Short mmCIF file of C-alpha atoms in Angstrom, two decimals:
data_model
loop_
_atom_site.label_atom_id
_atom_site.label_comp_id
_atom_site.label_asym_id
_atom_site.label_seq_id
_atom_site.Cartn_x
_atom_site.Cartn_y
_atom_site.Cartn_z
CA UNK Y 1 -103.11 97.07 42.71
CA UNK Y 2 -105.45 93.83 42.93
CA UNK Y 3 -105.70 91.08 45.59
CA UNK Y 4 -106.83 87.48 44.87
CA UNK Y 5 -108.65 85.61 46.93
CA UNK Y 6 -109.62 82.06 46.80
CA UNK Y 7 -110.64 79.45 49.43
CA UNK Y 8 -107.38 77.75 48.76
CA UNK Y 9 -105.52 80.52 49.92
CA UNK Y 10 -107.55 81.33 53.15
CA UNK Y 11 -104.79 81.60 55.27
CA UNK Y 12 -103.92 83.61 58.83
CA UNK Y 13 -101.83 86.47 56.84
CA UNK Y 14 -103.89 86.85 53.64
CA UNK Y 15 -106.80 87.51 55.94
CA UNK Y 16 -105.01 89.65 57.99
CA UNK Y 17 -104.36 91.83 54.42
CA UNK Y 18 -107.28 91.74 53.39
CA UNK Y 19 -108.56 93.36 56.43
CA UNK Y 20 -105.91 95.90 56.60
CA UNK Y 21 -106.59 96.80 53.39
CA UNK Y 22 -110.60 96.64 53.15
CA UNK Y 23 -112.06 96.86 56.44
CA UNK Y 24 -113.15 100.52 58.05
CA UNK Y 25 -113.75 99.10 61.26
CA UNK Y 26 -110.33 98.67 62.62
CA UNK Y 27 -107.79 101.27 64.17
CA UNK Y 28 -106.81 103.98 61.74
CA UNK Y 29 -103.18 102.94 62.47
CA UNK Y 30 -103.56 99.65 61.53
CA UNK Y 31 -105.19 100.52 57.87
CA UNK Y 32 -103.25 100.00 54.38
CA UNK Y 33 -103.33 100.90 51.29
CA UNK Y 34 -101.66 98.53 49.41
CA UNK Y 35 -104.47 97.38 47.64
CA UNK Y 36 -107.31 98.93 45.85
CA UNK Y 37 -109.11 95.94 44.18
CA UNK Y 38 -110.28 92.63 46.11
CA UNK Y 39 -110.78 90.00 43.20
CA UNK Y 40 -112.57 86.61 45.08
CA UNK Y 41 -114.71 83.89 44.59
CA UNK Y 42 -117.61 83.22 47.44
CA UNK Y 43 -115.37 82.38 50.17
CA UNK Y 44 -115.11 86.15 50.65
CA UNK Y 45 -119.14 85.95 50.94
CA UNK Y 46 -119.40 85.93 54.21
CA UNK Y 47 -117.48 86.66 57.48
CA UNK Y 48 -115.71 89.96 56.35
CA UNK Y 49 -116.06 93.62 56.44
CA UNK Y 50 -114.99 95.20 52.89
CA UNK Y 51 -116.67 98.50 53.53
CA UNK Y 52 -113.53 100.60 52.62
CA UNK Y 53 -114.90 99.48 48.75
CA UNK Y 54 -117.99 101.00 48.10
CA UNK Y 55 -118.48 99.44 44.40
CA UNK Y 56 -119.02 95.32 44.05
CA UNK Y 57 -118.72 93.47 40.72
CA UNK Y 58 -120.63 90.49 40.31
CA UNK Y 59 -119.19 88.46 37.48
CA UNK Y 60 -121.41 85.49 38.08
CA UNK Y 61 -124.89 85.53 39.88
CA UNK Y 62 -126.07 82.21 41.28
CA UNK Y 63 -129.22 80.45 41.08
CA UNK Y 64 -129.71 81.32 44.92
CA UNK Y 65 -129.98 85.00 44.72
CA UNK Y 66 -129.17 85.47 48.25
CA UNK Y 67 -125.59 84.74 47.98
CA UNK Y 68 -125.22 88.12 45.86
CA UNK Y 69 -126.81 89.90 48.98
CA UNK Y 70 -124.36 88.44 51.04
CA UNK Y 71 -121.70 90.01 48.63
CA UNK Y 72 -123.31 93.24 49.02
CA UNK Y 73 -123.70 92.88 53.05
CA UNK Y 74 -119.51 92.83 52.69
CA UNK Y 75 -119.44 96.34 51.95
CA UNK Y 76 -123.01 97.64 53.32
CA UNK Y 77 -121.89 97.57 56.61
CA UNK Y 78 -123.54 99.25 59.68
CA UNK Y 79 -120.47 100.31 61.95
CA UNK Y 80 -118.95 102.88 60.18
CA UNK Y 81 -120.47 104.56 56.98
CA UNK Y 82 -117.41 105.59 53.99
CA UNK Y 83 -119.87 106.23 51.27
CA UNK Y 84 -123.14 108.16 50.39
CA UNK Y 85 -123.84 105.73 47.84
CA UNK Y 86 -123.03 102.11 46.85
CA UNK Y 87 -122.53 100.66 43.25
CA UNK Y 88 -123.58 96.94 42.27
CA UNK Y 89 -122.67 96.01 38.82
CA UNK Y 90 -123.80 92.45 38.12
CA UNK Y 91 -122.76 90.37 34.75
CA UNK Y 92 -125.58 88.01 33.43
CA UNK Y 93 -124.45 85.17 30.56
CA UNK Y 94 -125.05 86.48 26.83
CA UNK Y 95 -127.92 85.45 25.41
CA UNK Y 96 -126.49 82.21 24.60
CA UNK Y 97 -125.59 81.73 28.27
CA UNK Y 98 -128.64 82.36 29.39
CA UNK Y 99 -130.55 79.69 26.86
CA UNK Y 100 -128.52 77.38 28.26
CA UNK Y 101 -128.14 78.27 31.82
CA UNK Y 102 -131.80 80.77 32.63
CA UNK Y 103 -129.03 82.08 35.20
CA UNK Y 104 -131.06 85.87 34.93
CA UNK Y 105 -134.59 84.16 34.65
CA UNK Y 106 -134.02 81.59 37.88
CA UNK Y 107 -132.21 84.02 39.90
CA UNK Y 108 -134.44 87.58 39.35
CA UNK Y 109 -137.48 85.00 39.49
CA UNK Y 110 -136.18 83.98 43.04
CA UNK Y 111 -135.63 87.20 44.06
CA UNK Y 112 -139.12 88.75 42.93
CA UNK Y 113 -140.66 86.08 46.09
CA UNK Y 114 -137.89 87.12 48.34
CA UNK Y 115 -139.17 91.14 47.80
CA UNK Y 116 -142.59 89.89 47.55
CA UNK Y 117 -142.66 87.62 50.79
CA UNK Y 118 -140.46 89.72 52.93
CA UNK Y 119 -140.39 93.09 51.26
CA UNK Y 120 -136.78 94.59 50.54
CA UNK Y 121 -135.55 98.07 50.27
CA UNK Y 122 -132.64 97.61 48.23
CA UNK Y 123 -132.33 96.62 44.59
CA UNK Y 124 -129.94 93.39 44.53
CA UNK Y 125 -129.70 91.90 41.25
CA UNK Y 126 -131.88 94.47 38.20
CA UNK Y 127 -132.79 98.19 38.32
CA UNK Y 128 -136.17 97.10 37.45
CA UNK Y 129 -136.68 95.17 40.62
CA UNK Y 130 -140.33 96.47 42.32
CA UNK Y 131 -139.75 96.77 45.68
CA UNK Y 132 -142.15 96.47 48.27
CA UNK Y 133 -141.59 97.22 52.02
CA UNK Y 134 -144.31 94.83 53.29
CA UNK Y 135 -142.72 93.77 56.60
CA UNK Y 136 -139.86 96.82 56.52
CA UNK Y 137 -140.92 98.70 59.70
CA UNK Y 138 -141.80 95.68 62.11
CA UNK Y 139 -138.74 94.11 60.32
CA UNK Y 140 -136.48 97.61 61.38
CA UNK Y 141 -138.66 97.59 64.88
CA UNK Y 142 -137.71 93.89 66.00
CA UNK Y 143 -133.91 93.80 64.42
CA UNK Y 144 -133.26 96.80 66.52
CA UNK Y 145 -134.44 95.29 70.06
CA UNK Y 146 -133.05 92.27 68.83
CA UNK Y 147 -130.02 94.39 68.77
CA UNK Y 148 -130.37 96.10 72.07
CA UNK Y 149 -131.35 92.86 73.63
CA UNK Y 150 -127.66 91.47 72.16
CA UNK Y 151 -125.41 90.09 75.16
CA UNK Y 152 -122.28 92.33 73.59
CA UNK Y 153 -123.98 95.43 73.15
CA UNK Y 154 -122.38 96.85 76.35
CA UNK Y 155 -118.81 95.33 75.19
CA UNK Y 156 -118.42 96.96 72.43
CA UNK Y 157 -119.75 99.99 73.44
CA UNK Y 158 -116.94 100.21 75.64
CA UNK Y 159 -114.78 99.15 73.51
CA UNK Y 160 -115.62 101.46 71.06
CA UNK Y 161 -114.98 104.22 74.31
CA UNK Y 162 -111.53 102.66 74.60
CA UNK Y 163 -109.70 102.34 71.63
CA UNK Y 164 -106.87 104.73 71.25
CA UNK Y 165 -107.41 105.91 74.82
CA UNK Y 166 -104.01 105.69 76.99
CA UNK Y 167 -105.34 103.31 79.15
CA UNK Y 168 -105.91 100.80 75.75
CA UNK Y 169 -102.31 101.55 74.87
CA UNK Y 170 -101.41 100.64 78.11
CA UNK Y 171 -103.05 97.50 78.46
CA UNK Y 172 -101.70 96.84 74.73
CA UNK Y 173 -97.87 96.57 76.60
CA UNK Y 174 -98.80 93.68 79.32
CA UNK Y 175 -97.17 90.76 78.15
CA UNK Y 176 -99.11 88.16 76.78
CA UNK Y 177 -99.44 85.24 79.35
CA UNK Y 178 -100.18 87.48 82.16
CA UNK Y 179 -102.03 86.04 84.98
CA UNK Y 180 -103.34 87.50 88.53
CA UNK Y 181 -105.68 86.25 91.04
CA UNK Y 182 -108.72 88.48 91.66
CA UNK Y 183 -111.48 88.02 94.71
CA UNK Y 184 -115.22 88.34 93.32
CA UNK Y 185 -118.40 87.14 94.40
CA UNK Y 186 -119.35 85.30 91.07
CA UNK Y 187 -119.97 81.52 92.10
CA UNK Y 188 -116.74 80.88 90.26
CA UNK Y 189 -113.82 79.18 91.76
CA UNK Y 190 -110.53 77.97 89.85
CA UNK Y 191 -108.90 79.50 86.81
CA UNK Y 192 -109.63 81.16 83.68
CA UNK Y 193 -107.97 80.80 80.34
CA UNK Y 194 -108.14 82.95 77.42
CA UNK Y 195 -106.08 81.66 74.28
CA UNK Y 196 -105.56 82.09 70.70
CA UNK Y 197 -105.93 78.55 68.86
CA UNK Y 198 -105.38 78.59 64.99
CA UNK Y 199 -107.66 81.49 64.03
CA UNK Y 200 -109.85 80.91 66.87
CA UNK Y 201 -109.83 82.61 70.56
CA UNK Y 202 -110.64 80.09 73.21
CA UNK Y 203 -111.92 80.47 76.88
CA UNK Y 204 -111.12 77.82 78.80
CA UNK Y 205 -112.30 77.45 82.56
CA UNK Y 206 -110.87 74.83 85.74
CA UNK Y 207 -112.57 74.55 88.88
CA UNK Y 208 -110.49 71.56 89.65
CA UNK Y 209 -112.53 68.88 88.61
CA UNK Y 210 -112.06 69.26 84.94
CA UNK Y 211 -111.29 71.91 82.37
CA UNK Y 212 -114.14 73.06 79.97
CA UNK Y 213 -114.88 75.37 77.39
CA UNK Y 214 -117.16 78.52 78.15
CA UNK Y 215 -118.82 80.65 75.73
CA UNK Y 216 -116.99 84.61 75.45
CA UNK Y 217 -120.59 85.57 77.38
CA UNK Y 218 -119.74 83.84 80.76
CA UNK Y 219 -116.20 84.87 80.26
CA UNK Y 220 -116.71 88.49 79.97
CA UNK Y 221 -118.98 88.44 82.90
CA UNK Y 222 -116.55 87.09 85.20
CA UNK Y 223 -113.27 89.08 83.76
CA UNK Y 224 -115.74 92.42 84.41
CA UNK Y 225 -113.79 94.29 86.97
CA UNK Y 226 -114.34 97.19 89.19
CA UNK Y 227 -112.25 100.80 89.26
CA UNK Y 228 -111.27 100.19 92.39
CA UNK Y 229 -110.35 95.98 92.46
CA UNK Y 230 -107.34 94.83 93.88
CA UNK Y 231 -105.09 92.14 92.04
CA UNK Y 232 -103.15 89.26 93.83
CA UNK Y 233 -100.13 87.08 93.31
CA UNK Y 234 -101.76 83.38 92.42
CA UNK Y 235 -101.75 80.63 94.84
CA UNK Y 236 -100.15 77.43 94.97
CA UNK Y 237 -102.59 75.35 93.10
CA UNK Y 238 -102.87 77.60 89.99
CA UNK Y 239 -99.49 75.78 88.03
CA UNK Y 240 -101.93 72.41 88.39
CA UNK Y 241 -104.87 73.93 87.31
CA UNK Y 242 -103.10 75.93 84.89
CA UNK Y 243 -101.31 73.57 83.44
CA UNK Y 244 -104.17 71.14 83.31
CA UNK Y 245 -106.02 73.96 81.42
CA UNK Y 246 -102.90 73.99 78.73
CA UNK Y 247 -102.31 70.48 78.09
CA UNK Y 248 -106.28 70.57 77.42
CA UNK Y 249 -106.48 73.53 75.08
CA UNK Y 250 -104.09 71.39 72.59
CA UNK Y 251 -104.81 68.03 73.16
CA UNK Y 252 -106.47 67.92 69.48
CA UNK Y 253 -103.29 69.95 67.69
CA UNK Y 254 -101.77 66.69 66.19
CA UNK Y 255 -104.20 63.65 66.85
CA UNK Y 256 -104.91 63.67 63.23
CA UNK Y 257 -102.25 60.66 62.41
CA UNK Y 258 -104.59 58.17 61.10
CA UNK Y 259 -106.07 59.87 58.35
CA UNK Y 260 -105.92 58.20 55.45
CA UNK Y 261 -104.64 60.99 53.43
CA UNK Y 262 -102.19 62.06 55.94
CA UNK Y 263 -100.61 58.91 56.12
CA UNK Y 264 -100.51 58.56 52.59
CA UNK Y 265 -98.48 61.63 52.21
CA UNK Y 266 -96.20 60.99 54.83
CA UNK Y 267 -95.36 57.64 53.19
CA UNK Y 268 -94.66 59.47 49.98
CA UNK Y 269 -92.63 61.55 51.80
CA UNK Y 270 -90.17 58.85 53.18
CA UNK Y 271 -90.54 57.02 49.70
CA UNK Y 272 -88.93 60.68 48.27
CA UNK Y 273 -86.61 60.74 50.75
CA UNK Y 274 -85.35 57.57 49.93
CA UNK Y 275 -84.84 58.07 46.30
CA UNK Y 276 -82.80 60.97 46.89
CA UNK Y 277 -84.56 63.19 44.03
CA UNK Y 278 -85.46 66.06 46.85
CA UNK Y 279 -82.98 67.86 49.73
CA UNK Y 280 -83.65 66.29 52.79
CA UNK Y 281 -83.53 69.31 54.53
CA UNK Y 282 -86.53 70.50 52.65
CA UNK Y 283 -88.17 67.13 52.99
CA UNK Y 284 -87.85 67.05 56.87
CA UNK Y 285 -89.55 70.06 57.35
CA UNK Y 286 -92.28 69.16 54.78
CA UNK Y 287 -93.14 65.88 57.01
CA UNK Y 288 -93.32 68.30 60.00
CA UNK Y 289 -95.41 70.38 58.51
CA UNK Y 290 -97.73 67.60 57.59
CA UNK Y 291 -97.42 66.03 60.83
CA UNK Y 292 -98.51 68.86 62.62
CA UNK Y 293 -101.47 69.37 60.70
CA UNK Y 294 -100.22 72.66 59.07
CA UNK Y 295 -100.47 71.41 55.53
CA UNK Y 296 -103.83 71.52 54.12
CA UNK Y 297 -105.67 68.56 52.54
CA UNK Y 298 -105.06 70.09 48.89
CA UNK Y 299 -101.54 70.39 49.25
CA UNK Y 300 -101.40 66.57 51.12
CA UNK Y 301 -103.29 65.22 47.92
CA UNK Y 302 -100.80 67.08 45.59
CA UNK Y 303 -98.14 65.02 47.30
CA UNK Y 304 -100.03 61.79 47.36
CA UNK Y 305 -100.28 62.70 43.44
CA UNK Y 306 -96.80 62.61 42.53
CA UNK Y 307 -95.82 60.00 40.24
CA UNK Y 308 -91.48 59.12 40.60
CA UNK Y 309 -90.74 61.15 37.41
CA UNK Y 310 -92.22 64.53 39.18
CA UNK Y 311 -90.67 63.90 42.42
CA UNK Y 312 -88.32 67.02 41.98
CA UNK Y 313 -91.10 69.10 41.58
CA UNK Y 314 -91.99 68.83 44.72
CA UNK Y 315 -90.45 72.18 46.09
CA UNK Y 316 -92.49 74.06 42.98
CA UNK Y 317 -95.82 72.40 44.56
CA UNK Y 318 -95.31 73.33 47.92
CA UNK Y 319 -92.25 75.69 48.38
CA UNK Y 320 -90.23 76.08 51.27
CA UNK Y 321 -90.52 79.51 52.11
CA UNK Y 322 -94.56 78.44 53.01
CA UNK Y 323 -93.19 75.36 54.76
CA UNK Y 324 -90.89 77.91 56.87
CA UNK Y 325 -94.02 80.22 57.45
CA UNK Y 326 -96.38 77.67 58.44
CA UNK Y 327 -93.98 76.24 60.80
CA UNK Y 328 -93.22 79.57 62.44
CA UNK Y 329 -96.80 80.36 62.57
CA UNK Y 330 -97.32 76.94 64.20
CA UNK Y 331 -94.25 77.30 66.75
CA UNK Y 332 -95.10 81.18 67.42
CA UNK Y 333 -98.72 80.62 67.27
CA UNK Y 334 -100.47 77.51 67.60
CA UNK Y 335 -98.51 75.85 70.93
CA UNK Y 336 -95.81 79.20 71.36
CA UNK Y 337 -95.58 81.65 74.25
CA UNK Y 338 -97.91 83.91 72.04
CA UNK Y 339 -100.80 81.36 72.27
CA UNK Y 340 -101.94 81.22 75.61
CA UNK Y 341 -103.03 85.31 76.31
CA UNK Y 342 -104.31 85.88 79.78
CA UNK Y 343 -104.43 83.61 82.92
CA UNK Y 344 -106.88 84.52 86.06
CA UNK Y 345 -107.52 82.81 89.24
CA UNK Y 346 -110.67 83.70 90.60
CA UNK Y 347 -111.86 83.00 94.13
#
């Protein structure tokens, strides 16, 4: 079974089964199977742990050779070893190609000065790559207090201690939009917010005068608790500062109205709508989806495309089972009760 991948179809659920399916890293529970074969173009370069796959097949190699490294770095991962071994099987143009292109001669050229600048340990592109470990051991030495040095080290140390543990499970069944008020002596006063916001996680702080974003690094320090901390009900002035906090964290959801293209489609839209070629029904829900910003610029050109005669292909171009999805995923997701994730007054 094979899985595509493009850019164009980078969306919340496909990445979600990708990394069911591919990544070793997450909960044993949570793996699939459905899939045996990722098939992508570079936007799976970067960003994603494939290491369930221990073979890559490169059927183009770039001038830049170290975009094939970070196609290997997908499945040479250093959290969890699968494999003993890993296979890279790269395809270079014919010799007719390569007259025309000198793909193989600009990219194994390129990486000959990476290994002979920096030294390498790992053959990327040819078996007859000469590698030389120049820098390898104060390269090892530095990465690894580099490492050590890292502000999350701890984190996920104990997160790695925690998972499948009862007390994760436990802390698994609070309901999202939980909030408590805890006492610490942190130099922090007001409330914290931690939210999910498209594909991003967001931690919002209010000390009253304003809320602003703060990095996951102050967070975590001030959501560090003790065994033995207390928890309190919230005081009156966390609804204003938590509301405050809210109305901040999606003040840029749908601001997007004057762009050009956006526009443009939406004035298609009512153009469609008025020639009666389309349901309505369908059409409604498309020009919600667009005003909310959950159609993506391809599909908005698409629309802006459409010439009168292909008006009724409309629902082929953008059907309405992904109009429904995106909609949910907007309603459930982007501004729903499962956005906002944890609440804390601190004192």
């Amino acid at each position: 079974p094979v899985f595509s991948y493009t850019s164009l179809n980078a969306n919340t659920r496909n990445k979600q089964i990708i990394k069911a399916n591919f990544d070793a890293g997450i909960e044993p529970e949570w793996q699939q199977d459905e899939y045996k074969i990722l098939l992508a173009t570079d936007a799976i370069s970067e960003g994603y742990n494939l290491h369930r796959a221990g073979t890559i097949f490169n059927y183009d190699i770039p001038y830049n050779p170290t975009r094939v490294i970070q196609r290997i770095g997908r499945i040479n991962r250093v959290n969890k070893k699968m494999f003993e071994r890993l296979y890279i099987f790269n395809y270079f143009p014919t010799d007719i190609g390569e007259s025309e292109t000198r793909t193989q001669e600009i990219s194994t050229l390129k990486m000959a000065m990476i290994h002979a600048i920096m030294g390498e340990d790992t053959k990327v592109l040819t078996s007859e790559e000469q590698l030389q470990a120049f820098f390898i051991e104060q390269y090892e030495r530095l990465y690894a207090t580099d490492e050590q040095k890292s502000w999350d080290t701890d984190y996920r140390a104990l997160l790695n201690e925690t998972i499948n543990t009862v007390a994760m499970k436990e802390a698994l069944k609070l309901p999202l939009r939980s909030k408590t008020r805890r006492r610490l002596n942190k130099g922090k006063d007001g409330v914290l917010v931690f939210a999910r916001k498209g594909n991003d996680y967001v931690f919002k702080f209010n000390d009253g005068t304003a809320p602003i974003d703060i990095t996951p690094q102050v967070a975590f320090k001030l959501l560090e608790s003790t065994p033995d901390e207390k928890g309190y009900e919230v005081s009156n002035r966390f609804e204003e500062l938590y509301n405050e906090t809210k109305k901040a964290l999606f003040a840029g959801v749908a601001e997007n109205d004057t762009e050009k293209t956006k526009r443009d489609a939406l004035d298609k839209i009512r153009i469609i709508t008025q020639s009666n070629s389309v349901d309505h029904e369908y059409l409604e829900d498309l020009k919600t989806a667009v005003e909310y910003d959950a159609i993506s610029g391809f599909a908005l050109r698409q629309i802006n495309r459409l010439k009168p005669a292909a008006y009724t292909t409309l629902p082929e171009i953008i059907s309405p089972e992904y109009i429904h999805k995106v909609l949910y995923t907007y309603d459930n997701v982007l501004v729903g009760a499962e956005t906002l994730i944890l609440a804390e007054e601190i004192e």
